[in-house]
C-alpha cells in the first residue's frame, strides 16, 4: 500500500513539474489556501477554432471523395474541358455539391478570405458594425438592380480544387500552433492573489513577485470575435519601466477570470483601507 501511495505521489509531483503547476499547488496547499486566479496566453487560432475544425472536416470529406474517384465510383466525363463536373458512375447523375471538391473548394476559399481578415485585424465594435453595414448596403444595392441572384450564382461557380492534402496542411499548421502555445502557457503564466501577483516561467517555476501598486491593470475585451468566444487580453503595464510590462493575449474564459480578479483585488484594497483607518491608541 505504501508503495502505491509513493508511486502515485511521485507521478503526481512529476506531472506538476512537467506542467509547470508547482507554484499554483504550493499556494493552494498553504493553510488556509491562498485564493488565486491564473492568466495564461493562448493561440490566436484557438479563438477562431470553428474555422480550424471546419478545415479538418473538409480534409476528411475530400479524402473520402478523392478516394472514391480513384477507385472509380465517380467519373469525370470531360477531364480537360470540364474537370469540375463529377458524375456517379453508372447513373450519370451529378454528385451532390457538398461532395464536389471544386464546389467545396470555392466556398472554402471565400471563408478563408473572411477568416484571414478576422485573424489579422482587430475586430472592434465600430469596425464590425461598419463591415456589417457595408455587407447589407451591398446586398440591398445588388438586390435593387436585380443582380443578387446572378452574383450568388457566380460565387457558386468558383472553381477552386479542394485537395485534401492542402486542407490537412492548413489545418495542421493551425492545430500545431494551438498545441505549441498551450504547452508554452503551462510554463509561462501569471498568478493573481489578493495582495500581490507572481509571474511564473520555466519547468521549475521560476517566479517574480508583482506588486499591484507598481502596475496599471488593463483587461482588453474590445475585439468582438475574441469576446464572442470568451477570450480577451490581460495586461499589467509598469508605471515607470515599460520593459517590465506583462501581457497575456487571448486569455480563455476572460469574463470569469476578470470577475475573480476584481474580487481578489477588491478584498485586498478593502482590508488595506480598513487597516489604515484604524484609529491609533
XYZ file of C-alpha atoms in Angstrom:
281
model
C 0.000 0.000 0.000
C 2.814 2.402 0.880
C 4.483 1.588 -2.420
C 1.386 2.520 -4.427
C 0.945 5.690 -2.391
C 4.574 6.596 -3.031
C 4.210 5.762 -6.732
C 1.046 7.840 -7.099
C 2.606 10.755 -5.211
C 5.729 10.599 -7.355
C 3.721 10.507 -10.568
C 1.539 13.390 -9.392
C 4.531 15.539 -8.400
C 6.237 14.668 -11.683
C 3.128 15.688 -13.580
C 3.005 19.005 -11.704
C 6.672 19.634 -12.512
C 6.168 18.786 -16.189
C 3.107 21.049 -16.465
C 4.588 23.940 -14.514
C 1.949 23.860 -11.748
C 4.257 23.823 -8.728
C 3.646 27.435 -7.704
C -0.130 27.046 -8.021
C -0.077 23.865 -5.962
C 2.179 25.483 -3.330
C -0.239 28.391 -2.861
C -3.256 26.074 -2.686
C -1.538 23.800 -0.149
C -0.987 26.594 2.349
C -3.164 26.752 5.483
C -5.564 28.367 4.722
C -5.238 28.054 0.927
C -4.361 31.285 -0.868
C -7.200 32.397 -3.190
C -5.875 32.928 -6.695
C -6.690 33.207 -10.387
C -4.328 32.171 -13.196
C -3.941 34.018 -16.512
C -2.444 32.102 -19.433
C -1.993 33.071 -23.108
C -3.488 31.035 -25.923
C -3.141 30.836 -29.696
C -4.988 33.234 -31.970
C -6.101 30.194 -33.964
C -7.855 28.869 -30.860
C -10.017 31.999 -30.871
C -11.133 31.073 -34.389
C -11.427 27.347 -33.667
C -14.618 26.824 -35.778
C -12.609 27.501 -38.960
C -9.888 25.058 -37.872
C -12.478 22.397 -37.099
C -14.243 23.059 -40.414
C -10.949 22.687 -42.295
C -10.275 19.312 -40.637
C -13.798 18.202 -41.615
C -13.146 19.341 -45.190
C -9.864 17.400 -45.271
C -11.617 14.194 -44.199
C -14.511 14.748 -46.613
C -12.247 15.497 -49.588
C -10.046 12.495 -48.770
C -13.200 10.354 -48.921
C -14.326 11.892 -52.223
C -10.939 11.643 -53.903
C -10.579 8.045 -52.732
C -13.910 7.245 -54.335
C -12.805 8.942 -57.560
C -9.608 6.916 -57.535
C -11.432 3.592 -57.207
C -13.960 4.555 -59.893
C -17.225 5.293 -58.036
C -17.340 8.722 -59.699
C -16.453 9.667 -63.268
C -15.322 12.948 -64.866
C -16.796 12.922 -68.403
C -14.647 15.765 -69.762
C -11.457 15.850 -67.639
C -9.798 18.585 -69.740
C -12.806 20.680 -70.776
C -14.875 20.436 -67.569
C -12.713 18.866 -64.845
C -15.115 20.156 -62.144
C -18.041 18.011 -63.347
C -18.312 14.819 -61.288
C -20.924 12.180 -62.195
C -21.999 8.974 -60.498
C -20.604 6.058 -62.432
C -23.414 4.022 -63.930
C -26.258 6.503 -63.325
C -24.529 9.503 -64.858
C -26.189 11.923 -62.406
C -24.131 14.789 -60.905
C -22.886 14.235 -57.385
C -24.029 16.454 -54.524
C -22.418 19.890 -54.254
C -21.000 19.070 -50.827
C -19.166 16.106 -52.347
C -17.721 18.062 -55.278
C -14.162 19.143 -54.383
C -14.384 22.133 -56.743
C -17.637 23.420 -55.267
C -16.463 22.957 -51.681
C -13.060 24.396 -52.532
C -14.688 27.547 -53.918
C -16.793 28.159 -50.834
C -13.836 27.371 -48.592
C -11.755 29.982 -50.461
C -14.424 32.605 -49.656
C -14.436 31.581 -45.992
C -10.630 31.618 -45.911
C -10.515 35.225 -47.150
C -13.004 36.218 -44.449
C -11.049 34.276 -41.816
C -7.763 35.957 -42.721
C -9.487 39.318 -42.358
C -10.743 38.388 -38.896
C -7.416 36.882 -37.795
C -5.245 39.762 -38.990
C -7.482 42.696 -37.994
C -8.703 43.542 -34.512
C -12.453 43.404 -34.963
C -13.538 46.182 -32.636
C -17.208 47.084 -32.344
C -17.056 50.108 -34.672
C -15.193 48.181 -37.389
C -17.513 45.180 -37.059
C -20.602 47.387 -37.406
C -19.035 49.131 -40.417
C -18.315 45.811 -42.156
C -21.835 44.503 -41.483
C -23.311 47.797 -42.729
C -21.203 47.575 -45.897
C -22.377 43.991 -46.494
C -26.024 44.979 -46.011
C -25.617 48.011 -48.281
C -24.019 45.808 -50.934
C -26.851 43.288 -50.620
C -29.637 45.873 -50.946
C -27.887 47.571 -53.856
C -27.390 44.305 -55.738
C -30.958 43.262 -54.988
C -32.304 46.615 -56.222
C -30.574 46.305 -59.584
C -31.591 42.662 -59.810
C -28.070 41.246 -59.673
C -28.067 39.496 -56.298
C -29.102 36.094 -57.669
C -26.564 36.259 -60.542
C -23.904 37.304 -58.020
C -24.592 34.249 -55.839
C -24.568 32.066 -58.935
C -21.152 33.474 -59.846
C -19.817 32.773 -56.361
C -21.155 29.218 -56.521
C -19.289 28.718 -59.789
C -15.900 29.482 -58.247
C -13.649 26.636 -59.340
C -11.065 26.056 -56.597
C -9.939 22.466 -56.238
C -10.313 21.357 -52.630
C -7.423 18.971 -52.315
C -7.486 17.032 -49.042
C -3.723 17.388 -48.633
C -3.991 21.181 -48.808
C -6.738 21.169 -46.181
C -4.707 18.864 -43.956
C -1.599 21.067 -44.136
C -3.516 24.263 -43.332
C -5.491 22.663 -40.504
C -2.323 21.006 -39.231
C -0.436 24.325 -39.079
C -3.252 25.931 -37.063
C -3.539 22.909 -34.765
C 0.228 22.798 -34.208
C 0.205 26.488 -33.280
C -2.613 25.875 -30.784
C -0.744 22.954 -29.191
C 2.630 24.741 -29.032
C 1.148 27.855 -27.409
C -0.840 25.661 -24.999
C 2.364 23.882 -23.915
C 4.163 27.211 -23.625
C 1.339 28.540 -21.428
C 1.857 25.659 -18.969
C 5.249 27.190 -18.117
C 4.623 30.903 -18.599
C 1.659 32.369 -16.754
C 0.577 34.925 -14.187
C -0.907 34.098 -10.771
C -3.011 36.810 -9.158
C -3.514 36.632 -5.373
C -5.212 39.185 -3.069
C -2.035 41.049 -2.074
C 0.376 40.513 -4.985
C 0.883 38.609 -8.218
C 3.520 36.145 -9.397
C 4.963 35.928 -12.895
C 5.957 32.255 -13.311
C 8.064 30.689 -16.059
C 10.140 27.568 -16.678
C 9.826 23.903 -15.711
C 10.947 24.593 -12.153
C 8.552 27.523 -11.726
C 10.934 30.452 -11.504
C 8.927 33.432 -10.312
C 8.964 37.206 -9.982
C 6.653 38.847 -7.409
C 4.487 41.619 -8.860
C 3.326 44.482 -6.645
C -0.022 45.782 -7.886
C 0.836 49.319 -6.746
C 3.610 49.428 -9.367
C 1.352 48.482 -12.284
C -1.717 49.718 -14.130
C -4.226 46.968 -14.881
C -5.780 46.631 -18.333
C -8.119 43.830 -19.415
C -8.838 44.280 -23.131
C -12.060 42.704 -24.388
C -12.696 45.082 -27.304
C -12.122 42.506 -30.030
C -15.646 41.351 -30.926
C -14.572 37.930 -32.233
C -12.385 37.207 -29.198
C -15.107 38.336 -26.813
C -17.754 36.254 -28.594
C -15.774 33.070 -27.952
C -14.833 34.072 -24.396
C -11.304 35.415 -24.955
C -9.574 38.680 -24.046
C -6.118 40.136 -23.352
C -4.716 40.656 -19.861
C -2.053 43.342 -19.438
C -0.143 44.757 -16.483
C 1.637 47.955 -17.567
C 4.511 49.068 -15.358
C 4.112 52.704 -14.346
C 7.773 53.685 -14.793
C 9.571 50.927 -16.746
C 7.827 49.794 -19.993
C 10.212 46.820 -20.288
C 8.538 45.270 -17.226
C 5.073 45.347 -18.803
C 3.325 41.958 -18.759
C 0.814 40.900 -21.406
C -1.052 37.634 -21.924
C -3.045 37.650 -25.194
C -6.173 35.618 -25.860
C -6.834 34.533 -22.280
C -9.628 31.969 -22.243
C -12.718 32.450 -20.009
C -11.694 36.061 -19.553
C -15.063 37.132 -18.090
C -14.855 34.669 -15.202
C -11.188 35.403 -14.560
C -11.766 39.141 -14.750
C -14.576 38.883 -12.199
C -12.486 36.694 -9.913
C -9.500 39.025 -10.183
C -11.676 42.018 -9.255
C -12.956 40.114 -6.213
C -9.426 39.292 -5.063
C -8.000 42.786 -5.501
C -11.108 44.460 -4.042
C -10.835 42.257 -0.947
C -7.184 43.274 -0.585
C -7.936 47.005 -1.049
C -10.797 46.956 1.469
C -8.596 45.280 4.066
C -5.797 47.779 3.401
C -8.166 50.747 3.804
C -9.608 49.233 6.959
C -6.141 48.863 8.472
C -5.155 52.419 7.509
C -8.308 53.950 9.031
C -7.999 52.031 12.267
C -7.504 54.705 14.982
C -4.178 54.731 16.740
C -4.243 54.025 20.515
